[in-house]
PDB file of N, CA and C in Angstrom:
ATOM      1  N   MET A   1     189.405 258.528 -35.663  1.00  0.00           N
ATOM      2  CA  MET A   1     189.466 257.242 -36.642  1.00  0.00           C
ATOM      3  C   MET A   1     189.957 256.069 -35.630  1.00  0.00           C
ATOM      4  N   ASP A   2     189.246 255.104 -35.639  1.00  0.00           N
ATOM      5  CA  ASP A   2     189.778 253.851 -34.790  1.00  0.00           C
ATOM      6  C   ASP A   2     190.646 252.906 -35.788  1.00  0.00           C
ATOM      7  N   ASP A   3     191.372 252.266 -35.284  1.00  0.00           N
ATOM      8  CA  ASP A   3     192.658 251.468 -35.796  1.00  0.00           C
ATOM      9  C   ASP A   3     191.917 250.420 -37.027  1.00  0.00           C
ATOM     10  N   GLN A   4     190.698 249.775 -36.862  1.00  0.00           N
ATOM     11  CA  GLN A   4     190.170 249.152 -37.765  1.00  0.00           C
ATOM     12  C   GLN A   4     189.920 249.712 -39.091  1.00  0.00           C
ATOM     13  N   THR A   5     189.344 250.945 -39.107  1.00  0.00           N
ATOM     14  CA  THR A   5     188.993 251.759 -40.188  1.00  0.00           C
ATOM     15  C   THR A   5     190.260 252.143 -40.684  1.00  0.00           C
ATOM     16  N   LYS A   6     191.283 252.721 -40.080  1.00  0.00           N
ATOM     17  CA  LYS A   6     192.711 253.135 -40.570  1.00  0.00           C
ATOM     18  C   LYS A   6     193.316 251.873 -41.374  1.00  0.00           C
ATOM     19  N   ASN A   7     193.283 250.572 -41.033  1.00  0.00           N
ATOM     20  CA  ASN A   7     193.856 249.394 -41.246  1.00  0.00           C
ATOM     21  C   ASN A   7     193.056 248.899 -42.365  1.00  0.00           C
ATOM     22  N   LEU A   8     191.915 249.169 -42.618  1.00  0.00           N
ATOM     23  CA  LEU A   8     191.009 248.990 -43.616  1.00  0.00           C
ATOM     24  C   LEU A   8     191.633 249.787 -44.976  1.00  0.00           C
ATOM     25  N   ILE A   9     191.412 251.150 -44.722  1.00  0.00           N
ATOM     26  CA  ILE A   9     191.914 252.062 -45.824  1.00  0.00           C
ATOM     27  C   ILE A   9     193.360 251.968 -46.150  1.00  0.00           C
ATOM     28  N   GLN A  10     194.420 251.678 -45.362  1.00  0.00           N
ATOM     29  CA  GLN A  10     195.491 251.284 -45.520  1.00  0.00           C
ATOM     30  C   GLN A  10     195.772 250.187 -46.576  1.00  0.00           C
ATOM     31  N   ASN A  11     195.083 248.923 -46.037  1.00  0.00           N
ATOM     32  CA  ASN A  11     194.936 247.941 -47.030  1.00  0.00           C
ATOM     33  C   ASN A  11     194.554 248.062 -48.247  1.00  0.00           C
ATOM     34  N   HIS A  12     193.383 248.992 -48.472  1.00  0.00           N
ATOM     35  CA  HIS A  12     192.871 249.164 -50.012  1.00  0.00           C
ATOM     36  C   HIS A  12     194.115 249.874 -50.804  1.00  0.00           C
ATOM     37  N   ILE A  13     194.881 250.690 -50.027  1.00  0.00           N
ATOM     38  CA  ILE A  13     195.584 251.514 -50.780  1.00  0.00           C
ATOM     39  C   ILE A  13     196.875 250.864 -51.251  1.00  0.00           C
ATOM     40  N   ASP A  14     197.414 249.731 -50.252  1.00  0.00           N
ATOM     41  CA  ASP A  14     198.498 249.008 -50.202  1.00  0.00           C
ATOM     42  C   ASP A  14     198.307 247.986 -51.316  1.00  0.00           C
ATOM     43  N   ASN A  15     197.201 247.329 -51.427  1.00  0.00           N
ATOM     44  CA  ASN A  15     196.782 246.378 -52.297  1.00  0.00           C
ATOM     45  C   ASN A  15     196.299 246.503 -53.423  1.00  0.00           C
ATOM     46  N   ASN A  16     196.153 247.793 -53.863  1.00  0.00           N
ATOM     47  CA  ASN A  16     195.742 248.300 -55.396  1.00  0.00           C
ATOM     48  C   ASN A  16     196.527 249.437 -55.637  1.00  0.00           C
ATOM     49  N   GLU A  17     197.074 249.222 -56.989  1.00  0.00           N
ATOM     50  CA  GLU A  17     197.997 250.232 -57.504  1.00  0.00           C
ATOM     51  C   GLU A  17     197.382 251.418 -57.654  1.00  0.00           C
ATOM     52  N   VAL A  18     195.926 251.091 -58.054  1.00  0.00           N
ATOM     53  CA  VAL A  18     195.274 252.442 -58.553  1.00  0.00           C
ATOM     54  C   VAL A  18     193.942 252.302 -57.642  1.00  0.00           C
ATOM     55  N   CYS A  19     193.733 253.256 -56.690  1.00  0.00           N
ATOM     56  CA  CYS A  19     192.565 252.910 -55.578  1.00  0.00           C
ATOM     57  C   CYS A  19     191.809 254.155 -55.537  1.00  0.00           C
ATOM     58  N   LEU A  20     190.526 254.164 -56.011  1.00  0.00           N
ATOM     59  CA  LEU A  20     189.757 255.326 -55.902  1.00  0.00           C
ATOM     60  C   LEU A  20     188.529 255.141 -54.985  1.00  0.00           C
ATOM     61  N   PHE A  21     188.294 255.773 -53.631  1.00  0.00           N
ATOM     62  CA  PHE A  21     187.479 255.950 -52.639  1.00  0.00           C
ATOM     63  C   PHE A  21     186.326 256.794 -53.278  1.00  0.00           C
ATOM     64  N   MET A  22     185.108 256.295 -53.415  1.00  0.00           N
ATOM     65  CA  MET A  22     184.030 256.886 -54.072  1.00  0.00           C
ATOM     66  C   MET A  22     182.883 256.717 -53.257  1.00  0.00           C
ATOM     67  N   LYS A  23     181.687 257.346 -53.953  1.00  0.00           N
ATOM     68  CA  LYS A  23     180.476 257.220 -53.738  1.00  0.00           C
ATOM     69  C   LYS A  23     179.997 256.399 -54.522  1.00  0.00           C
ATOM     70  N   GLY A  24     179.410 255.192 -54.207  1.00  0.00           N
ATOM     71  CA  GLY A  24     178.996 253.996 -55.312  1.00  0.00           C
ATOM     72  C   GLY A  24     180.041 253.285 -55.718  1.00  0.00           C
ATOM     73  N   THR A  25     179.968 252.647 -56.629  1.00  0.00           N
ATOM     74  CA  THR A  25     180.991 251.697 -57.538  1.00  0.00           C
ATOM     75  C   THR A  25     181.025 252.043 -58.976  1.00  0.00           C
ATOM     76  N   PRO A  26     182.172 251.568 -59.256  1.00  0.00           N
ATOM     77  CA  PRO A  26     182.640 251.895 -60.682  1.00  0.00           C
ATOM     78  C   PRO A  26     181.185 252.053 -61.876  1.00  0.00           C
ATOM     79  N   ASP A  27     180.747 251.052 -61.596  1.00  0.00           N
ATOM     80  CA  ASP A  27     179.579 250.244 -62.680  1.00  0.00           C
ATOM     81  C   ASP A  27     178.201 250.984 -62.278  1.00  0.00           C
ATOM     82  N   ALA A  28     178.157 251.683 -60.966  1.00  0.00           N
ATOM     83  CA  ALA A  28     176.847 252.341 -60.443  1.00  0.00           C
ATOM     84  C   ALA A  28     177.614 253.713 -59.458  1.00  0.00           C
ATOM     85  N   PRO A  29     177.782 254.686 -60.101  1.00  0.00           N
ATOM     86  CA  PRO A  29     178.441 255.770 -59.198  1.00  0.00           C
ATOM     87  C   PRO A  29     177.105 256.658 -58.670  1.00  0.00           C
ATOM     88  N   GLN A  30     177.194 257.072 -57.496  1.00  0.00           N
ATOM     89  CA  GLN A  30     176.107 257.492 -56.901  1.00  0.00           C
ATOM     90  C   GLN A  30     176.693 258.854 -56.276  1.00  0.00           C
ATOM     91  N   CYS A  31     177.180 259.592 -57.547  1.00  0.00           N
ATOM     92  CA  CYS A  31     177.749 260.880 -57.300  1.00  0.00           C
ATOM     93  C   CYS A  31     178.404 261.051 -58.373  1.00  0.00           C
ATOM     94  N   GLY A  32     178.094 262.636 -59.052  1.00  0.00           N
ATOM     95  CA  GLY A  32     178.495 263.107 -60.290  1.00  0.00           C
ATOM     96  C   GLY A  32     179.999 263.231 -60.357  1.00  0.00           C
ATOM     97  N   PHE A  33     180.671 263.528 -58.917  1.00  0.00           N
ATOM     98  CA  PHE A  33     182.155 263.580 -58.964  1.00  0.00           C
ATOM     99  C   PHE A  33     182.770 262.041 -58.886  1.00  0.00           C
ATOM    100  N   SER A  34     182.206 261.019 -58.246  1.00  0.00           N
ATOM    101  CA  SER A  34     182.766 259.847 -58.366  1.00  0.00           C
ATOM    102  C   SER A  34     182.435 259.578 -59.666  1.00  0.00           C
ATOM    103  N   MET A  35     181.518 259.755 -60.406  1.00  0.00           N
ATOM    104  CA  MET A  35     181.290 259.179 -61.757  1.00  0.00           C
ATOM    105  C   MET A  35     182.223 259.827 -62.566  1.00  0.00           C
ATOM    106  N   ALA A  36     182.807 261.033 -62.395  1.00  0.00           N
ATOM    107  CA  ALA A  36     183.788 261.689 -63.320  1.00  0.00           C
ATOM    108  C   ALA A  36     185.089 261.214 -63.255  1.00  0.00           C
ATOM    109  N   VAL A  37     185.555 261.191 -62.078  1.00  0.00           N
ATOM    110  CA  VAL A  37     186.824 260.445 -61.982  1.00  0.00           C
ATOM    111  C   VAL A  37     186.859 259.056 -62.383  1.00  0.00           C
ATOM    112  N   SER A  38     185.713 257.968 -62.009  1.00  0.00           N
ATOM    113  CA  SER A  38     185.759 256.759 -62.579  1.00  0.00           C
ATOM    114  C   SER A  38     185.841 256.927 -63.994  1.00  0.00           C
ATOM    115  N   ASN A  39     185.055 257.561 -64.622  1.00  0.00           N
ATOM    116  CA  ASN A  39     184.933 257.703 -66.201  1.00  0.00           C
ATOM    117  C   ASN A  39     186.512 257.977 -66.936  1.00  0.00           C
ATOM    118  N   MET A  40     187.057 258.842 -66.162  1.00  0.00           N
ATOM    119  CA  MET A  40     188.348 259.216 -66.742  1.00  0.00           C
ATOM    120  C   MET A  40     189.220 257.961 -66.403  1.00  0.00           C
ATOM    121  N   LEU A  41     189.167 257.095 -65.393  1.00  0.00           N
ATOM    122  CA  LEU A  41     189.887 256.154 -65.341  1.00  0.00           C
ATOM    123  C   LEU A  41     189.707 254.987 -66.629  1.00  0.00           C
ATOM    124  N   LYS A  42     188.349 254.811 -66.510  1.00  0.00           N
ATOM    125  CA  LYS A  42     187.866 254.014 -67.634  1.00  0.00           C
ATOM    126  C   LYS A  42     188.256 254.434 -69.160  1.00  0.00           C
ATOM    127  N   ILE A  43     188.081 255.621 -69.376  1.00  0.00           N
ATOM    128  CA  ILE A  43     188.553 256.067 -70.772  1.00  0.00           C
ATOM    129  C   ILE A  43     190.087 255.588 -70.949  1.00  0.00           C
ATOM    130  N   LEU A  44     191.002 255.904 -69.801  1.00  0.00           N
ATOM    131  CA  LEU A  44     192.607 255.566 -69.944  1.00  0.00           C
ATOM    132  C   LEU A  44     192.730 254.187 -69.819  1.00  0.00           C
ATOM    133  N   GLU A  45     191.521 253.379 -69.668  1.00  0.00           N
ATOM    134  CA  GLU A  45     191.719 251.900 -69.460  1.00  0.00           C
ATOM    135  C   GLU A  45     192.641 251.393 -68.199  1.00  0.00           C
ATOM    136  N   VAL A  46     192.488 252.367 -67.173  1.00  0.00           N
ATOM    137  CA  VAL A  46     193.376 251.961 -66.242  1.00  0.00           C
ATOM    138  C   VAL A  46     192.427 250.772 -65.323  1.00  0.00           C
ATOM    139  N   ASN A  47     193.285 249.915 -64.932  1.00  0.00           N
ATOM    140  CA  ASN A  47     192.662 248.753 -64.021  1.00  0.00           C
ATOM    141  C   ASN A  47     192.689 249.447 -62.337  1.00  0.00           C
ATOM    142  N   PHE A  48     191.626 249.857 -61.933  1.00  0.00           N
ATOM    143  CA  PHE A  48     191.597 250.110 -60.496  1.00  0.00           C
ATOM    144  C   PHE A  48     190.457 249.807 -59.810  1.00  0.00           C
ATOM    145  N   LYS A  49     190.583 249.802 -58.510  1.00  0.00           N
ATOM    146  CA  LYS A  49     189.767 249.199 -57.341  1.00  0.00           C
ATOM    147  C   LYS A  49     188.687 250.466 -57.077  1.00  0.00           C
ATOM    148  N   GLY A  50     187.450 250.506 -57.124  1.00  0.00           N
ATOM    149  CA  GLY A  50     186.628 251.317 -56.768  1.00  0.00           C
ATOM    150  C   GLY A  50     186.094 250.908 -55.139  1.00  0.00           C
ATOM    151  N   VAL A  51     186.427 251.761 -53.944  1.00  0.00           N
ATOM    152  CA  VAL A  51     186.017 251.237 -52.864  1.00  0.00           C
ATOM    153  C   VAL A  51     184.736 252.502 -52.425  1.00  0.00           C
ATOM    154  N   ASN A  52     183.690 251.731 -52.291  1.00  0.00           N
ATOM    155  CA  ASN A  52     182.288 252.546 -51.922  1.00  0.00           C
ATOM    156  C   ASN A  52     182.260 252.870 -50.328  1.00  0.00           C
ATOM    157  N   VAL A  53     182.402 254.128 -50.301  1.00  0.00           N
ATOM    158  CA  VAL A  53     182.631 254.618 -48.857  1.00  0.00           C
ATOM    159  C   VAL A  53     181.034 254.902 -48.280  1.00  0.00           C
ATOM    160  N   LEU A  54     180.259 254.634 -49.233  1.00  0.00           N
ATOM    161  CA  LEU A  54     178.548 254.758 -48.900  1.00  0.00           C
ATOM    162  C   LEU A  54     178.294 253.370 -47.816  1.00  0.00           C
ATOM    163  N   GLU A  55     179.063 252.497 -47.961  1.00  0.00           N
ATOM    164  CA  GLU A  55     178.884 251.061 -47.507  1.00  0.00           C
ATOM    165  C   GLU A  55     178.954 251.065 -45.880  1.00  0.00           C
ATOM    166  N   ASP A  56     179.920 252.087 -45.626  1.00  0.00           N
ATOM    167  CA  ASP A  56     180.432 251.965 -44.189  1.00  0.00           C
ATOM    168  C   ASP A  56     180.636 253.654 -43.781  1.00  0.00           C
ATOM    169  N   GLN A  57     179.925 254.064 -42.636  1.00  0.00           N
ATOM    170  CA  GLN A  57     180.050 255.541 -42.479  1.00  0.00           C
ATOM    171  C   GLN A  57     181.396 255.752 -41.743  1.00  0.00           C
ATOM    172  N   SER A  58     181.962 254.498 -40.971  1.00  0.00           N
ATOM    173  CA  SER A  58     183.421 255.224 -40.452  1.00  0.00           C
ATOM    174  C   SER A  58     184.195 254.986 -41.628  1.00  0.00           C
ATOM    175  N   LEU A  59     184.207 254.469 -42.850  1.00  0.00           N
ATOM    176  CA  LEU A  59     184.959 254.476 -43.982  1.00  0.00           C
ATOM    177  C   LEU A  59     184.923 255.743 -44.464  1.00  0.00           C
ATOM    178  N   ARG A  60     183.788 256.374 -44.674  1.00  0.00           N
ATOM    179  CA  ARG A  60     183.478 257.420 -45.388  1.00  0.00           C
ATOM    180  C   ARG A  60     183.972 258.785 -44.525  1.00  0.00           C
ATOM    181  N   GLU A  61     183.905 258.569 -43.132  1.00  0.00           N
ATOM    182  CA  GLU A  61     184.521 259.639 -42.518  1.00  0.00           C
ATOM    183  C   GLU A  61     186.124 259.640 -42.228  1.00  0.00           C
ATOM    184  N   GLY A  62     186.388 258.302 -42.123  1.00  0.00           N
ATOM    185  CA  GLY A  62     187.851 257.684 -42.090  1.00  0.00           C
ATOM    186  C   GLY A  62     188.791 258.368 -43.109  1.00  0.00           C
ATOM    187  N   ILE A  63     188.315 258.187 -44.203  1.00  0.00           N
ATOM    188  CA  ILE A  63     189.134 258.491 -45.467  1.00  0.00           C
ATOM    189  C   ILE A  63     189.552 259.854 -45.762  1.00  0.00           C
ATOM    190  N   LYS A  64     188.231 260.765 -45.059  1.00  0.00           N
ATOM    191  CA  LYS A  64     188.823 262.267 -45.142  1.00  0.00           C
ATOM    192  C   LYS A  64     190.061 262.637 -44.110  1.00  0.00           C
ATOM    193  N   VAL A  65     189.571 262.045 -42.752  1.00  0.00           N
ATOM    194  CA  VAL A  65     190.986 262.227 -41.919  1.00  0.00           C
ATOM    195  C   VAL A  65     192.264 261.646 -42.192  1.00  0.00           C
ATOM    196  N   TYR A  66     192.434 260.353 -42.938  1.00  0.00           N
ATOM    197  CA  TYR A  66     193.511 259.648 -43.585  1.00  0.00           C
ATOM    198  C   TYR A  66     194.222 260.556 -44.336  1.00  0.00           C
ATOM    199  N   SER A  67     193.490 260.995 -45.316  1.00  0.00           N
ATOM    200  CA  SER A  67     194.130 261.951 -46.250  1.00  0.00           C
ATOM    201  C   SER A  67     194.315 263.369 -46.089  1.00  0.00           C
ATOM    202  N   ASP A  68     193.577 263.819 -44.917  1.00  0.00           N
ATOM    203  CA  ASP A  68     193.376 265.179 -44.694  1.00  0.00           C
ATOM    204  C   ASP A  68     192.829 265.925 -45.771  1.00  0.00           C
ATOM    205  N   TRP A  69     191.778 265.265 -46.278  1.00  0.00           N
ATOM    206  CA  TRP A  69     191.234 265.987 -47.614  1.00  0.00           C
ATOM    207  C   TRP A  69     189.545 266.038 -47.478  1.00  0.00           C
ATOM    208  N   PRO A  70     188.913 267.133 -47.443  1.00  0.00           N
ATOM    209  CA  PRO A  70     187.494 266.851 -47.104  1.00  0.00           C
ATOM    210  C   PRO A  70     186.383 266.317 -47.959  1.00  0.00           C
ATOM    211  N   THR A  71     186.750 266.170 -49.002  1.00  0.00           N
ATOM    212  CA  THR A  71     185.803 265.505 -50.219  1.00  0.00           C
ATOM    213  C   THR A  71     185.970 264.198 -50.644  1.00  0.00           C
ATOM    214  N   ILE A  72     184.854 263.757 -51.138  1.00  0.00           N
ATOM    215  CA  ILE A  72     185.162 262.329 -51.828  1.00  0.00           C
ATOM    216  C   ILE A  72     184.549 262.320 -53.352  1.00  0.00           C
ATOM    217  N   PRO A  73     185.037 262.047 -54.143  1.00  0.00           N
ATOM    218  CA  PRO A  73     186.023 260.819 -54.570  1.00  0.00           C
ATOM    219  C   PRO A  73     187.487 261.282 -53.979  1.00  0.00           C
ATOM    220  N   GLN A  74     188.581 260.239 -53.743  1.00  0.00           N
ATOM    221  CA  GLN A  74     189.746 260.436 -53.670  1.00  0.00           C
ATOM    222  C   GLN A  74     190.490 259.398 -54.256  1.00  0.00           C
ATOM    223  N   LEU A  75     191.526 259.911 -54.947  1.00  0.00           N
ATOM    224  CA  LEU A  75     192.264 259.048 -55.964  1.00  0.00           C
ATOM    225  C   LEU A  75     193.796 258.663 -55.556  1.00  0.00           C
ATOM    226  N   TYR A  76     194.169 257.363 -55.212  1.00  0.00           N
ATOM    227  CA  TYR A  76     195.401 256.958 -54.714  1.00  0.00           C
ATOM    228  C   TYR A  76     196.279 256.158 -55.995  1.00  0.00           C
ATOM    229  N   VAL A  77     197.532 256.463 -56.291  1.00  0.00           N
ATOM    230  CA  VAL A  77     198.065 256.078 -57.207  1.00  0.00           C
ATOM    231  C   VAL A  77     199.422 255.407 -56.417  1.00  0.00           C
ATOM    232  N   LYS A  78     199.605 253.899 -56.292  1.00  0.00           N
ATOM    233  CA  LYS A  78     200.748 253.346 -55.812  1.00  0.00           C
ATOM    234  C   LYS A  78     201.122 254.046 -54.378  1.00  0.00           C
ATOM    235  N   ASN A  79     200.201 254.313 -53.448  1.00  0.00           N
ATOM    236  CA  ASN A  79     200.053 254.569 -52.159  1.00  0.00           C
ATOM    237  C   ASN A  79     200.297 256.146 -51.998  1.00  0.00           C
ATOM    238  N   GLU A  80     200.055 256.790 -53.048  1.00  0.00           N
ATOM    239  CA  GLU A  80     200.296 258.298 -53.201  1.00  0.00           C
ATOM    240  C   GLU A  80     198.860 258.722 -53.585  1.00  0.00           C
ATOM    241  N   PHE A  81     198.369 259.760 -52.463  1.00  0.00           N
ATOM    242  CA  PHE A  81     197.230 260.447 -52.862  1.00  0.00           C
ATOM    243  C   PHE A  81     197.330 261.552 -53.834  1.00  0.00           C
ATOM    244  N   ILE A  82     196.418 261.637 -54.785  1.00  0.00           N
ATOM    245  CA  ILE A  82     196.612 262.157 -56.005  1.00  0.00           C
ATOM    246  C   ILE A  82     195.501 263.571 -55.609  1.00  0.00           C
ATOM    247  N   GLY A  83     194.403 263.347 -55.368  1.00  0.00           N
ATOM    248  CA  GLY A  83     193.471 264.215 -55.387  1.00  0.00           C
ATOM    249  C   GLY A  83     192.110 263.928 -55.372  1.00  0.00           C
ATOM    250  N   GLY A  84     191.228 264.808 -55.440  1.00  0.00           N
ATOM    251  CA  GLY A  84     189.787 264.577 -55.686  1.00  0.00           C
ATOM    252  C   GLY A  84     189.280 265.067 -56.887  1.00  0.00           C
ATOM    253  N   CYS A  85     188.021 265.074 -57.222  1.00  0.00           N
ATOM    254  CA  CYS A  85     187.621 265.257 -58.570  1.00  0.00           C
ATOM    255  C   CYS A  85     188.156 266.534 -59.548  1.00  0.00           C
ATOM    256  N   ASP A  86     188.303 267.710 -58.855  1.00  0.00           N
ATOM    257  CA  ASP A  86     188.947 268.760 -59.794  1.00  0.00           C
ATOM    258  C   ASP A  86     190.181 268.814 -59.965  1.00  0.00           C
ATOM    259  N   ILE A  87     191.075 268.210 -59.073  1.00  0.00           N
ATOM    260  CA  ILE A  87     192.422 267.991 -59.375  1.00  0.00           C
ATOM    261  C   ILE A  87     192.735 267.022 -60.219  1.00  0.00           C
ATOM    262  N   VAL A  88     192.120 265.691 -60.244  1.00  0.00           N
ATOM    263  CA  VAL A  88     192.201 264.633 -60.996  1.00  0.00           C
ATOM    264  C   VAL A  88     191.873 265.073 -62.755  1.00  0.00           C
ATOM    265  N   LYS A  89     190.657 265.984 -62.947  1.00  0.00           N
ATOM    266  CA  LYS A  89     190.159 266.361 -63.862  1.00  0.00           C
ATOM    267  C   LYS A  89     191.292 267.432 -64.820  1.00  0.00           C
ATOM    268  N   GLU A  90     191.842 268.238 -63.946  1.00  0.00           N
ATOM    269  CA  GLU A  90     192.765 269.298 -64.239  1.00  0.00           C
ATOM    270  C   GLU A  90     194.017 268.480 -64.788  1.00  0.00           C
ATOM    271  N   MET A  91     194.405 267.310 -63.920  1.00  0.00           N
ATOM    272  CA  MET A  91     195.552 266.525 -64.560  1.00  0.00           C
ATOM    273  C   MET A  91     195.306 265.647 -65.886  1.00  0.00           C
ATOM    274  N   TYR A  92     194.225 265.288 -65.870  1.00  0.00           N
ATOM    275  CA  TYR A  92     193.583 264.552 -67.005  1.00  0.00           C
ATOM    276  C   TYR A  92     193.604 265.249 -68.200  1.00  0.00           C
ATOM    277  N   GLU A  93     193.197 266.441 -68.091  1.00  0.00           N
ATOM    278  CA  GLU A  93     193.001 267.458 -69.135  1.00  0.00           C
ATOM    279  C   GLU A  93     194.390 268.029 -69.494  1.00  0.00           C
ATOM    280  N   SER A  94     195.288 268.182 -68.504  1.00  0.00           N
ATOM    281  CA  SER A  94     196.701 268.766 -69.028  1.00  0.00           C
ATOM    282  C   SER A  94     197.586 267.465 -69.397  1.00  0.00           C
ATOM    283  N   GLY A  95     197.334 266.132 -69.107  1.00  0.00           N
ATOM    284  CA  GLY A  95     198.210 265.166 -69.551  1.00  0.00           C
ATOM    285  C   GLY A  95     199.133 264.783 -68.471  1.00  0.00           C
ATOM    286  N   GLU A  96     198.943 265.659 -67.077  1.00  0.00           N
ATOM    287  CA  GLU A  96     199.718 265.265 -66.176  1.00  0.00           C
ATOM    288  C   GLU A  96     199.231 263.733 -65.370  1.00  0.00           C
ATOM    289  N   LEU A  97     198.059 263.479 -65.571  1.00  0.00           N
ATOM    290  CA  LEU A  97     197.699 262.273 -65.110  1.00  0.00           C
ATOM    291  C   LEU A  97     198.464 261.027 -65.696  1.00  0.00           C
ATOM    292  N   LYS A  98     198.520 261.160 -66.874  1.00  0.00           N
ATOM    293  CA  LYS A  98     199.163 260.053 -67.971  1.00  0.00           C
ATOM    294  C   LYS A  98     200.771 260.109 -67.544  1.00  0.00           C
ATOM    295  N   LYS A  99     201.224 261.063 -66.929  1.00  0.00           N
ATOM    296  CA  LYS A  99     202.880 261.065 -66.595  1.00  0.00           C
ATOM    297  C   LYS A  99     202.683 260.638 -65.112  1.00  0.00           C
ATOM    298  N   VAL A 100     202.105 260.833 -64.364  1.00  0.00           N
ATOM    299  CA  VAL A 100     202.119 260.241 -63.151  1.00  0.00           C
ATOM    300  C   VAL A 100     201.755 258.595 -63.246  1.00  0.00           C
ATOM    301  N   PHE A 101     201.159 257.977 -64.352  1.00  0.00           N
ATOM    302  CA  PHE A 101     200.875 256.659 -64.425  1.00  0.00           C
ATOM    303  C   PHE A 101     202.225 256.217 -65.258  1.00  0.00           C
ATOM    304  N   ASP A 102     202.867 257.083 -66.055  1.00  0.00           N
ATOM    305  CA  ASP A 102     203.961 256.815 -66.601  1.00  0.00           C
ATOM    306  C   ASP A 102     205.157 256.357 -65.496  1.00  0.00           C
ATOM    307  N   ASP A 103     205.168 257.325 -64.609  1.00  0.00           N
ATOM    308  CA  ASP A 103     206.124 257.313 -63.814  1.00  0.00           C
ATOM    309  C   ASP A 103     205.953 256.154 -62.560  1.00  0.00           C
ATOM    310  N   LYS A 104     204.940 256.007 -62.543  1.00  0.00           N
ATOM    311  CA  LYS A 104     204.722 255.062 -61.405  1.00  0.00           C
ATOM    312  C   LYS A 104     204.464 253.493 -62.173  1.00  0.00           C
ATOM    313  N   GLY A 105     204.667 253.423 -63.422  1.00  0.00           N
ATOM    314  CA  GLY A 105     204.726 252.106 -64.065  1.00  0.00           C
ATOM    315  C   GLY A 105     203.167 251.599 -64.058  1.00  0.00           C
ATOM    316  N   ILE A 106     202.241 252.273 -64.124  1.00  0.00           N
ATOM    317  CA  ILE A 106     200.832 251.964 -64.385  1.00  0.00           C
ATOM    318  C   ILE A 106     200.361 251.964 -65.543  1.00  0.00           C
ATOM    319  N   ASN A 107     199.856 250.649 -66.270  1.00  0.00           N
ATOM    320  CA  ASN A 107     199.372 250.810 -67.662  1.00  0.00           C
ATOM    321  C   ASN A 107     197.937 251.114 -67.925  1.00  0.00           C
ATOM    322  N   TYR A 108     198.147 252.149 -69.024  1.00  0.00           N
ATOM    323  CA  TYR A 108     196.770 252.526 -69.369  1.00  0.00           C
ATOM    324  C   TYR A 108     196.774 252.652 -70.920  1.00  0.00           C
ATOM    325  N   LYS A 109     195.668 253.258 -71.242  1.00  0.00           N
ATOM    326  CA  LYS A 109     195.671 253.420 -73.152  1.00  0.00           C
ATOM    327  C   LYS A 109     196.477 254.559 -73.544  1.00  0.00           C
ATOM    328  N   LYS A 110     197.304 254.418 -74.292  1.00  0.00           N
ATOM    329  CA  LYS A 110     198.247 255.536 -74.698  1.00  0.00           C
ATOM    330  C   LYS A 110     197.465 256.068 -75.916  1.00  0.00           C
TER     331      LYS A 110
END
């Protein structure tokens, strides 16, 4: 991955408390997994930044290298990689995702 792509990814993560690298946008997801994670965040009324990896092939491949995670979507909360769709869904259902938001001081619908 080139430095420009790495810096772009780092800037998104640094400047957004909750950052979702996804296919499409929160309003128009282009993959079911991205839609699922986006919808969980919307249900919790979390303010998050959706980054559309389909707009840039180097970003799409770079995020996988950056996180050492092979799939998209990828959720970051306050610079910490949380996981992809299956992990976020499991955490959402168990209440663990709310605990992460509480621990990191992220506002959501209680």
